[in-house]
PDB file of C-alpha atoms in Angstrom:
ATOM      1  CA  UNK H   1     137.239  86.952  67.169  1.00 48.00           C
ATOM      2  CA  UNK H   2     139.599  87.865  70.039  1.00 63.00           C
ATOM      3  CA  UNK H   3     139.070  91.561  70.639  1.00 72.00           C
ATOM      4  CA  UNK H   4     140.578  92.396  74.033  1.00 83.00           C
ATOM      5  CA  UNK H   5     139.523  95.635  75.711  1.00 83.00           C
ATOM      6  CA  UNK H   6     142.646  97.587  76.748  1.00 90.00           C
ATOM      7  CA  UNK H   7     141.393 101.052  77.689  1.00 86.00           C
ATOM      8  CA  UNK H   8     139.030 104.008  77.410  1.00 84.00           C
ATOM      9  CA  UNK H   9     140.043 107.451  76.195  1.00 84.00           C
ATOM     10  CA  UNK H  10     140.462 110.049  77.640  1.00 78.00           C
ATOM     11  CA  UNK H  11     140.721 108.217  80.972  1.00 81.00           C
ATOM     12  CA  UNK H  12     143.911 106.736  79.564  1.00 87.00           C
ATOM     13  CA  UNK H  13     146.232 108.166  76.938  1.00 91.00           C
ATOM     14  CA  UNK H  14     146.445 106.268  73.659  1.00 95.00           C
ATOM     15  CA  UNK H  15     150.211 106.785  73.685  1.00 96.00           C
ATOM     16  CA  UNK H  16     150.537 104.766  76.900  1.00 95.00           C
ATOM     17  CA  UNK H  17     148.367 101.938  75.566  1.00 95.00           C
ATOM     18  CA  UNK H  18     150.325 101.671  72.308  1.00 97.00           C
ATOM     19  CA  UNK H  19     153.667 102.027  74.090  1.00 96.00           C
ATOM     20  CA  UNK H  20     152.944  98.980  76.253  1.00 96.00           C
ATOM     21  CA  UNK H  21     152.197  96.913  73.128  1.00 96.00           C
ATOM     22  CA  UNK H  22     155.310  98.168  71.342  1.00 97.00           C
ATOM     23  CA  UNK H  23     157.518  97.445  74.354  1.00 96.00           C
ATOM     24  CA  UNK H  24     155.937  94.001  74.664  1.00 96.00           C
ATOM     25  CA  UNK H  25     156.781  93.225  71.010  1.00 96.00           C
ATOM     26  CA  UNK H  26     153.115  92.477  70.317  1.00 95.00           C
ATOM     27  CA  UNK H  27     151.560  91.747  66.930  1.00 96.00           C
ATOM     28  CA  UNK H  28     147.977  92.544  65.988  1.00 95.00           C
ATOM     29  CA  UNK H  29     145.585  95.421  65.450  1.00 95.00           C
ATOM     30  CA  UNK H  30     144.798  98.283  67.820  1.00 96.00           C
ATOM     31  CA  UNK H  31     141.218  99.431  67.215  1.00 92.00           C
ATOM     32  CA  UNK H  32     139.920 102.831  68.366  1.00 91.00           C
ATOM     33  CA  UNK H  33     136.176 103.399  68.191  1.00 85.00           C
ATOM     34  CA  UNK H  34     134.790 106.784  69.194  1.00 78.00           C
ATOM     35  CA  UNK H  35     134.212 109.959  67.227  1.00 75.00           C
ATOM     36  CA  UNK H  36     136.970 108.661  64.968  1.00 76.00           C
ATOM     37  CA  UNK H  37     137.408 105.126  63.670  1.00 84.00           C
ATOM     38  CA  UNK H  38     141.073 104.274  63.603  1.00 93.00           C
ATOM     39  CA  UNK H  39     143.340 101.244  63.386  1.00 94.00           C
ATOM     40  CA  UNK H  40     147.017 100.609  64.073  1.00 96.00           C
ATOM     41  CA  UNK H  41     148.760  97.404  63.016  1.00 97.00           C
ATOM     42  CA  UNK H  42     151.804  96.099  64.846  1.00 97.00           C
ATOM     43  CA  UNK H  43     154.247  93.337  63.946  1.00 96.00           C
ATOM     44  CA  UNK H  44     156.651  92.295  66.657  1.00 96.00           C
ATOM     45  CA  UNK H  45     156.265  95.664  68.340  1.00 96.00           C
ATOM     46  CA  UNK H  46     156.722  97.683  65.137  1.00 97.00           C
ATOM     47  CA  UNK H  47     153.992  99.950  63.747  1.00 98.00           C
ATOM     48  CA  UNK H  48     153.573  98.915  60.104  1.00 97.00           C
ATOM     49  CA  UNK H  49     150.169 100.271  59.072  1.00 97.00           C
ATOM     50  CA  UNK H  50     147.785 103.006  60.218  1.00 97.00           C
ATOM     51  CA  UNK H  51     144.279 103.928  59.124  1.00 94.00           C
ATOM     52  CA  UNK H  52     142.153 106.837  60.328  1.00 91.00           C
ATOM     53  CA  UNK H  53     138.748 106.872  58.663  1.00 83.00           C
ATOM     54  CA  UNK H  54     139.723 106.894  54.944  1.00 85.00           C
ATOM     55  CA  UNK H  55     143.303 108.107  55.411  1.00 90.00           C
ATOM     56  CA  UNK H  56     146.190 105.635  55.660  1.00 94.00           C
ATOM     57  CA  UNK H  57     149.910 105.710  56.381  1.00 95.00           C
ATOM     58  CA  UNK H  58     151.886 108.191  58.421  1.00 94.00           C
ATOM     59  CA  UNK H  59     149.382 110.969  57.757  1.00 91.00           C
ATOM     60  CA  UNK H  60     146.773 108.797  59.449  1.00 94.00           C
ATOM     61  CA  UNK H  61     149.170 107.996  62.287  1.00 95.00           C
ATOM     62  CA  UNK H  62     149.735 111.693  62.989  1.00 91.00           C
ATOM     63  CA  UNK H  63     145.970 112.160  63.335  1.00 90.00           C
ATOM     64  CA  UNK H  64     145.659 109.058  65.508  1.00 94.00           C
ATOM     65  CA  UNK H  65     148.219 110.479  67.933  1.00 94.00           C
ATOM     66  CA  UNK H  66     145.738 113.257  68.784  1.00 89.00           C
ATOM     67  CA  UNK H  67     142.685 111.046  69.387  1.00 90.00           C
ATOM     68  CA  UNK H  68     141.369 111.559  72.920  1.00 84.00           C
ATOM     69  CA  UNK H  69     137.985 109.839  72.801  1.00 82.00           C
ATOM     70  CA  UNK H  70     136.874 106.269  72.302  1.00 83.00           C
ATOM     71  CA  UNK H  71     137.145 102.658  73.308  1.00 85.00           C
ATOM     72  CA  UNK H  72     140.439 100.889  72.557  1.00 90.00           C
ATOM     73  CA  UNK H  73     140.712  97.166  71.885  1.00 90.00           C
ATOM     74  CA  UNK H  74     143.485  94.877  70.641  1.00 93.00           C
ATOM     75  CA  UNK H  75     143.012  91.940  68.282  1.00 92.00           C
ATOM     76  CA  UNK H  76     146.109  89.753  68.269  1.00 90.00           C
ATOM     77  CA  UNK H  77     144.923  87.523  65.409  1.00 90.00           C
ATOM     78  CA  UNK H  78     144.733  90.185  62.707  1.00 89.00           C
ATOM     79  CA  UNK H  79     147.595  91.108  60.406  1.00 87.00           C
ATOM     80  CA  UNK H  80     147.776  94.000  57.921  1.00 88.00           C
ATOM     81  CA  UNK H  81     146.920  93.551  54.256  1.00 84.00           C
ATOM     82  CA  UNK H  82     149.307  96.400  53.429  1.00 91.00           C
ATOM     83  CA  UNK H  83     152.222  98.231  55.029  1.00 94.00           C
ATOM     84  CA  UNK H  84     151.948 101.998  54.855  1.00 96.00           C
ATOM     85  CA  UNK H  85     154.287 103.101  57.648  1.00 96.00           C
ATOM     86  CA  UNK H  86     158.009 102.988  56.858  1.00 94.00           C
ATOM     87  CA  UNK H  87     159.494 105.236  59.564  1.00 96.00           C
ATOM     88  CA  UNK H  88     161.212 103.193  62.318  1.00 96.00           C
ATOM     89  CA  UNK H  89     158.914 102.691  65.285  1.00 97.00           C
ATOM     90  CA  UNK H  90     161.430 104.016  67.814  1.00 96.00           C
ATOM     91  CA  UNK H  91     161.450 107.331  65.938  1.00 96.00           C
ATOM     92  CA  UNK H  92     157.644 107.356  65.717  1.00 97.00           C
ATOM     93  CA  UNK H  93     157.304 106.732  69.447  1.00 97.00           C
ATOM     94  CA  UNK H  94     159.894 109.411  70.195  1.00 96.00           C
ATOM     95  CA  UNK H  95     157.896 111.921  68.136  1.00 95.00           C
ATOM     96  CA  UNK H  96     154.713 110.776  69.833  1.00 96.00           C
ATOM     97  CA  UNK H  97     156.292 111.227  73.285  1.00 96.00           C
ATOM     98  CA  UNK H  98     157.287 114.758  72.271  1.00 94.00           C
ATOM     99  CA  UNK H  99     153.682 115.485  71.267  1.00 92.00           C
ATOM    100  CA  UNK H 100     152.489 114.119  74.599  1.00 92.00           C
ATOM    101  CA  UNK H 101     154.773 116.599  76.352  1.00 91.00           C
ATOM    102  CA  UNK H 102     153.127 119.420  74.420  1.00 92.00           C
ATOM    103  CA  UNK H 103     149.690 118.094  75.310  1.00 90.00           C
ATOM    104  CA  UNK H 104     150.488 118.333  79.022  1.00 88.00           C
ATOM    105  CA  UNK H 105     150.694 122.129  78.676  1.00 90.00           C
ATOM    106  CA  UNK H 106     147.892 122.437  76.134  1.00 93.00           C
ATOM    107  CA  UNK H 107     145.443 120.488  78.328  1.00 89.00           C
ATOM    108  CA  UNK H 108     145.630 123.255  80.933  1.00 90.00           C
ATOM    109  CA  UNK H 109     143.640 125.417  78.500  1.00 94.00           C
ATOM    110  CA  UNK H 110     142.173 123.062  75.883  1.00 92.00           C
ATOM    111  CA  UNK H 111     140.945 120.200  78.032  1.00 87.00           C
ATOM    112  CA  UNK H 112     139.265 118.323  75.186  1.00 84.00           C
ATOM    113  CA  UNK H 113     139.038 118.323  71.406  1.00 85.00           C
ATOM    114  CA  UNK H 114     135.308 118.892  71.999  1.00 83.00           C
ATOM    115  CA  UNK H 115     136.062 122.242  73.657  1.00 89.00           C
ATOM    116  CA  UNK H 116     134.711 125.423  72.057  1.00 92.00           C
ATOM    117  CA  UNK H 117     136.155 128.928  72.155  1.00 95.00           C
ATOM    118  CA  UNK H 118     134.903 132.369  71.190  1.00 93.00           C
ATOM    119  CA  UNK H 119     136.420 135.795  70.555  1.00 90.00           C
ATOM    120  CA  UNK H 120     136.734 138.031  73.614  1.00 89.00           C
ATOM    121  CA  UNK H 121     134.387 140.970  73.040  1.00 80.00           C
ATOM    122  CA  UNK H 122     136.169 143.396  75.361  1.00 75.00           C
ATOM    123  CA  UNK H 123     139.872 142.664  75.000  1.00 63.00           C
ATOM    124  CA  UNK H 124     141.136 146.039  76.215  1.00 64.00           C
ATOM    125  CA  UNK H 125     141.630 147.541  72.767  1.00 63.00           C
ATOM    126  CA  UNK H 126     145.401 147.050  72.829  1.00 68.00           C
ATOM    127  CA  UNK H 127     147.191 146.495  69.511  1.00 73.00           C
ATOM    128  CA  UNK H 128     148.226 142.913  68.912  1.00 79.00           C
ATOM    129  CA  UNK H 129     150.144 141.218  66.144  1.00 84.00           C
ATOM    130  CA  UNK H 130     148.200 138.245  64.831  1.00 86.00           C
ATOM    131  CA  UNK H 131     150.218 135.680  62.902  1.00 88.00           C
ATOM    132  CA  UNK H 132     149.015 134.157  59.648  1.00 86.00           C
ATOM    133  CA  UNK H 133     148.488 130.735  61.256  1.00 88.00           C
ATOM    134  CA  UNK H 134     146.314 132.357  63.938  1.00 93.00           C
ATOM    135  CA  UNK H 135     143.886 134.151  61.610  1.00 91.00           C
ATOM    136  CA  UNK H 136     142.120 131.029  60.397  1.00 91.00           C
ATOM    137  CA  UNK H 137     141.617 129.690  63.907  1.00 94.00           C
ATOM    138  CA  UNK H 138     140.459 133.083  65.180  1.00 92.00           C
ATOM    139  CA  UNK H 139     137.886 133.389  62.389  1.00 90.00           C
ATOM    140  CA  UNK H 140     136.432 129.951  63.111  1.00 93.00           C
ATOM    141  CA  UNK H 141     136.206 130.273  66.908  1.00 93.00           C
ATOM    142  CA  UNK H 142     132.550 131.287  67.113  1.00 89.00           C
ATOM    143  CA  UNK H 143     131.584 129.458  70.301  1.00 90.00           C
ATOM    144  CA  UNK H 144     129.826 126.632  68.445  1.00 88.00           C
ATOM    145  CA  UNK H 145     132.663 124.883  66.609  1.00 90.00           C
ATOM    146  CA  UNK H 146     134.782 122.400  68.542  1.00 89.00           C
ATOM    147  CA  UNK H 147     138.564 122.295  68.384  1.00 92.00           C
ATOM    148  CA  UNK H 148     138.399 119.122  66.287  1.00 87.00           C
ATOM    149  CA  UNK H 149     135.881 120.758  63.921  1.00 89.00           C
ATOM    150  CA  UNK H 150     138.248 123.692  63.376  1.00 92.00           C
ATOM    151  CA  UNK H 151     141.181 121.340  62.794  1.00 90.00           C
ATOM    152  CA  UNK H 152     139.179 119.472  60.131  1.00 86.00           C
ATOM    153  CA  UNK H 153     138.131 122.695  58.388  1.00 89.00           C
ATOM    154  CA  UNK H 154     141.700 123.997  58.290  1.00 90.00           C
ATOM    155  CA  UNK H 155     143.308 120.663  57.459  1.00 86.00           C
ATOM    156  CA  UNK H 156     145.556 120.924  60.514  1.00 89.00           C
ATOM    157  CA  UNK H 157     146.150 118.590  63.444  1.00 89.00           C
ATOM    158  CA  UNK H 158     144.140 118.940  66.645  1.00 90.00           C
ATOM    159  CA  UNK H 159     147.384 119.541  68.546  1.00 93.00           C
ATOM    160  CA  UNK H 160     148.466 122.334  66.197  1.00 94.00           C
ATOM    161  CA  UNK H 161     145.093 124.086  66.462  1.00 95.00           C
ATOM    162  CA  UNK H 162     145.045 123.602  70.241  1.00 95.00           C
ATOM    163  CA  UNK H 163     148.477 125.223  70.573  1.00 96.00           C
ATOM    164  CA  UNK H 164     147.286 128.178  68.471  1.00 96.00           C
ATOM    165  CA  UNK H 165     144.184 128.545  70.653  1.00 97.00           C
ATOM    166  CA  UNK H 166     146.360 128.502  73.784  1.00 96.00           C
ATOM    167  CA  UNK H 167     148.474 131.299  72.318  1.00 95.00           C
ATOM    168  CA  UNK H 168     145.435 133.445  71.600  1.00 94.00           C
ATOM    169  CA  UNK H 169     143.875 132.764  74.995  1.00 95.00           C
ATOM    170  CA  UNK H 170     147.143 134.030  76.477  1.00 93.00           C
ATOM    171  CA  UNK H 171     146.901 137.118  74.249  1.00 91.00           C
ATOM    172  CA  UNK H 172     143.395 137.810  75.532  1.00 91.00           C
ATOM    173  CA  UNK H 173     141.805 137.233  72.112  1.00 91.00           C
ATOM    174  CA  UNK H 174     139.938 134.000  72.830  1.00 94.00           C
ATOM    175  CA  UNK H 175     138.101 132.555  75.795  1.00 94.00           C
ATOM    176  CA  UNK H 176     136.333 129.294  76.486  1.00 92.00           C
ATOM    177  CA  UNK H 177     132.724 129.511  75.368  1.00 88.00           C
ATOM    178  CA  UNK H 178     130.198 129.247  78.179  1.00 73.00           C
ATOM    179  CA  UNK H 179     128.308 125.999  78.587  1.00 58.00           C
ATOM    180  CA  UNK H 180     130.600 124.007  76.303  1.00 52.00           C
ATOM    181  CA  UNK H 181     131.346 121.240  78.767  1.00 52.00           C
ATOM    182  CA  UNK H 182     129.719 118.018  77.611  1.00 51.00           C
ATOM    183  CA  UNK H 183     126.568 116.995  79.527  1.00 51.00           C
ATOM    184  CA  UNK H 184     128.272 113.766  80.569  1.00 52.00           C
ATOM    185  CA  UNK H 185     131.175 115.667  82.136  1.00 52.00           C
ATOM    186  CA  UNK H 186     128.729 117.813  84.118  1.00 54.00           C
ATOM    187  CA  UNK H 187     127.174 114.813  85.829  1.00 57.00           C
ATOM    188  CA  UNK H 188     128.078 114.301  89.453  1.00 61.00           C
ATOM    189  CA  UNK H 189     127.426 111.470  91.877  1.00 72.00           C
ATOM    190  CA  UNK H 190     126.862 107.787  91.232  1.00 78.00           C
ATOM    191  CA  UNK H 191     124.145 105.757  89.542  1.00 80.00           C
ATOM    192  CA  UNK H 192     121.980 103.486  91.661  1.00 80.00           C
ATOM    193  CA  UNK H 193     121.463  99.744  91.340  1.00 84.00           C
ATOM    194  CA  UNK H 194     118.473 100.316  89.052  1.00 85.00           C
ATOM    195  CA  UNK H 195     120.890 101.276  86.278  1.00 85.00           C
ATOM    196  CA  UNK H 196     122.656  97.909  86.322  1.00 88.00           C
ATOM    197  CA  UNK H 197     119.368  96.005  86.628  1.00 89.00           C
ATOM    198  CA  UNK H 198     118.115  97.801  83.506  1.00 89.00           C
ATOM    199  CA  UNK H 199     121.323  97.188  81.546  1.00 90.00           C
ATOM    200  CA  UNK H 200     121.423  93.505  82.484  1.00 91.00           C
ATOM    201  CA  UNK H 201     117.721  93.016  81.698  1.00 93.00           C
ATOM    202  CA  UNK H 202     118.063  94.552  78.229  1.00 92.00           C
ATOM    203  CA  UNK H 203     121.318  92.698  77.582  1.00 94.00           C
ATOM    204  CA  UNK H 204     119.717  89.359  78.479  1.00 94.00           C
ATOM    205  CA  UNK H 205     117.023  90.022  75.877  1.00 94.00           C
ATOM    206  CA  UNK H 206     119.647  90.003  73.119  1.00 94.00           C
ATOM    207  CA  UNK H 207     122.422  87.766  74.502  1.00 93.00           C
ATOM    208  CA  UNK H 208     120.846  85.518  77.116  1.00 93.00           C
ATOM    209  CA  UNK H 209     122.597  84.316  80.323  1.00 91.00           C
ATOM    210  CA  UNK H 210     126.030  85.546  79.200  1.00 92.00           C
ATOM    211  CA  UNK H 211     124.815  89.085  79.930  1.00 92.00           C
ATOM    212  CA  UNK H 212     125.902  88.845  83.584  1.00 91.00           C
ATOM    213  CA  UNK H 213     129.432  87.784  82.546  1.00 91.00           C
ATOM    214  CA  UNK H 214     129.742  90.695  80.110  1.00 90.00           C
ATOM    215  CA  UNK H 215     128.514  93.120  82.774  1.00 89.00           C
ATOM    216  CA  UNK H 216     131.038  91.900  85.337  1.00 87.00           C
ATOM    217  CA  UNK H 217     133.923  91.879  82.844  1.00 86.00           C
ATOM    218  CA  UNK H 218     133.115  95.430  81.729  1.00 86.00           C
ATOM    219  CA  UNK H 219     132.926  96.654  85.324  1.00 86.00           C
ATOM    220  CA  UNK H 220     136.309  95.058  85.998  1.00 83.00           C
ATOM    221  CA  UNK H 221     137.778  96.752  82.919  1.00 79.00           C
ATOM    222  CA  UNK H 222     136.451 100.112  84.156  1.00 77.00           C
ATOM    223  CA  UNK H 223     137.862  99.363  87.626  1.00 76.00           C
ATOM    224  CA  UNK H 224     134.543 100.413  89.166  1.00 79.00           C
ATOM    225  CA  UNK H 225     131.921  98.710  91.337  1.00 80.00           C
ATOM    226  CA  UNK H 226     128.134  98.526  91.045  1.00 84.00           C
ATOM    227  CA  UNK H 227     127.641 100.353  94.333  1.00 83.00           C
ATOM    228  CA  UNK H 228     129.814 103.355  93.397  1.00 81.00           C
ATOM    229  CA  UNK H 229     129.696 103.819  89.629  1.00 83.00           C
ATOM    230  CA  UNK H 230     130.031 107.492  88.573  1.00 81.00           C
ATOM    231  CA  UNK H 231     127.292 108.954  86.365  1.00 79.00           C
ATOM    232  CA  UNK H 232     129.893 110.668  84.176  1.00 74.00           C
ATOM    233  CA  UNK H 233     131.004 107.232  82.922  1.00 78.00           C
ATOM    234  CA  UNK H 234     127.525 105.921  82.096  1.00 80.00           C
ATOM    235  CA  UNK H 235     127.672 106.649  78.352  1.00 77.00           C
ATOM    236  CA  UNK H 236     131.130 105.122  78.035  1.00 76.00           C
ATOM    237  CA  UNK H 237     129.965 102.022  79.935  1.00 84.00           C
ATOM    238  CA  UNK H 238     126.924 101.616  77.685  1.00 84.00           C
ATOM    239  CA  UNK H 239     129.066 101.981  74.536  1.00 80.00           C
ATOM    240  CA  UNK H 240     131.531  99.387  75.816  1.00 84.00           C
ATOM    241  CA  UNK H 241     128.793  96.862  76.593  1.00 88.00           C
ATOM    242  CA  UNK H 242     127.097  97.553  73.257  1.00 86.00           C
ATOM    243  CA  UNK H 243     130.327  96.965  71.318  1.00 83.00           C
ATOM    244  CA  UNK H 244     130.334  93.379  72.594  1.00 85.00           C
ATOM    245  CA  UNK H 245     127.048  92.561  70.827  1.00 89.00           C
ATOM    246  CA  UNK H 246     128.138  91.087  67.496  1.00 85.00           C
ATOM    247  CA  UNK H 247     124.804  91.113  65.633  1.00 87.00           C
ATOM    248  CA  UNK H 248     123.908  94.581  64.379  1.00 83.00           C
ATOM    249  CA  UNK H 249     120.140  94.146  64.804  1.00 88.00           C
ATOM    250  CA  UNK H 250     120.516  93.035  68.414  1.00 90.00           C
ATOM    251  CA  UNK H 251     123.016  95.817  69.092  1.00 86.00           C
ATOM    252  CA  UNK H 252     120.578  98.391  67.721  1.00 84.00           C
ATOM    253  CA  UNK H 253     117.807  96.951  69.906  1.00 88.00           C
ATOM    254  CA  UNK H 254     119.997  97.259  73.005  1.00 89.00           C
ATOM    255  CA  UNK H 255     121.181 100.771  72.110  1.00 83.00           C
ATOM    256  CA  UNK H 256     117.614 101.967  71.605  1.00 82.00           C
ATOM    257  CA  UNK H 257     116.525 100.569  74.970  1.00 85.00           C
ATOM    258  CA  UNK H 258     119.481 102.218  76.698  1.00 83.00           C
ATOM    259  CA  UNK H 259     118.819 105.543  75.023  1.00 73.00           C
ATOM    260  CA  UNK H 260     115.211 105.745  76.143  1.00 71.00           C
ATOM    261  CA  UNK H 261     116.024 104.470  79.626  1.00 69.00           C
ATOM    262  CA  UNK H 262     119.101 106.517  80.494  1.00 67.00           C
ATOM    263  CA  UNK H 263     120.481 108.978  77.958  1.00 55.00           C
ATOM    264  CA  UNK H 264     117.682 111.539  78.478  1.00 48.00           C
ATOM    265  CA  UNK H 265     118.947 111.892  82.042  1.00 50.00           C
ATOM    266  CA  UNK H 266     122.309 113.008  80.667  1.00 50.00           C
ATOM    267  CA  UNK H 267     120.880 115.196  77.919  1.00 48.00           C
ATOM    268  CA  UNK H 268     118.752 117.171  80.389  1.00 44.00           C
ATOM    269  CA  UNK H 269     121.638 118.110  82.687  1.00 46.00           C
TER     270      UNK H 269
END
């Protein structure tokens, strides 16, 4: 099944990936696999169906617009079994572009939907007016819930919650919780050749000689080289390679080997 890799989030914005397909009048399915499992169907450059987990239609599309994590592929042979999006695509993309503009400002404070915030203990004691939409977010910001968790609990979009958090950070009510950066993001430097030897060895056990081809293609897609591959991209690289193993049992075998060989290094940062 032709499943072409087109990008990794958040290194690229989903909006830009979809926009190129829309402008190119492409037909097929955009597949996002990360924390969320989402699909977008296009016909001749028009968005005709959207699915985000168990939600479909334009409600799903609105949630998809906020996804900032995962591997994105495009399958040009698939067509939708149903059409759940009726709004003209040019209007959808215009709305999406507007949201992207908001994200530019929001990202200065809320860098990721995984970010966590907590109430400022000493906020000066000044009186502040807290709006109704802010109370729910304020109550849930306990330093252990992520922005996406709070959005799910409140039934609001990640963008909406992020904007509210930005407002309250500006008011001195919230601050970024300490130590909330993901272990992967904290990693500095590059991996050594041993990493690629291990990956290729384990991949050959489940796929045979084609392992080298998959390794080289994945490196090319990441636009990185074996002699200067950043540690912060290790988990994303492993996920991308793993996704290309069709048989579930073999994929599980590879994932387990990679976990015991490399993920503890990240978890202990």
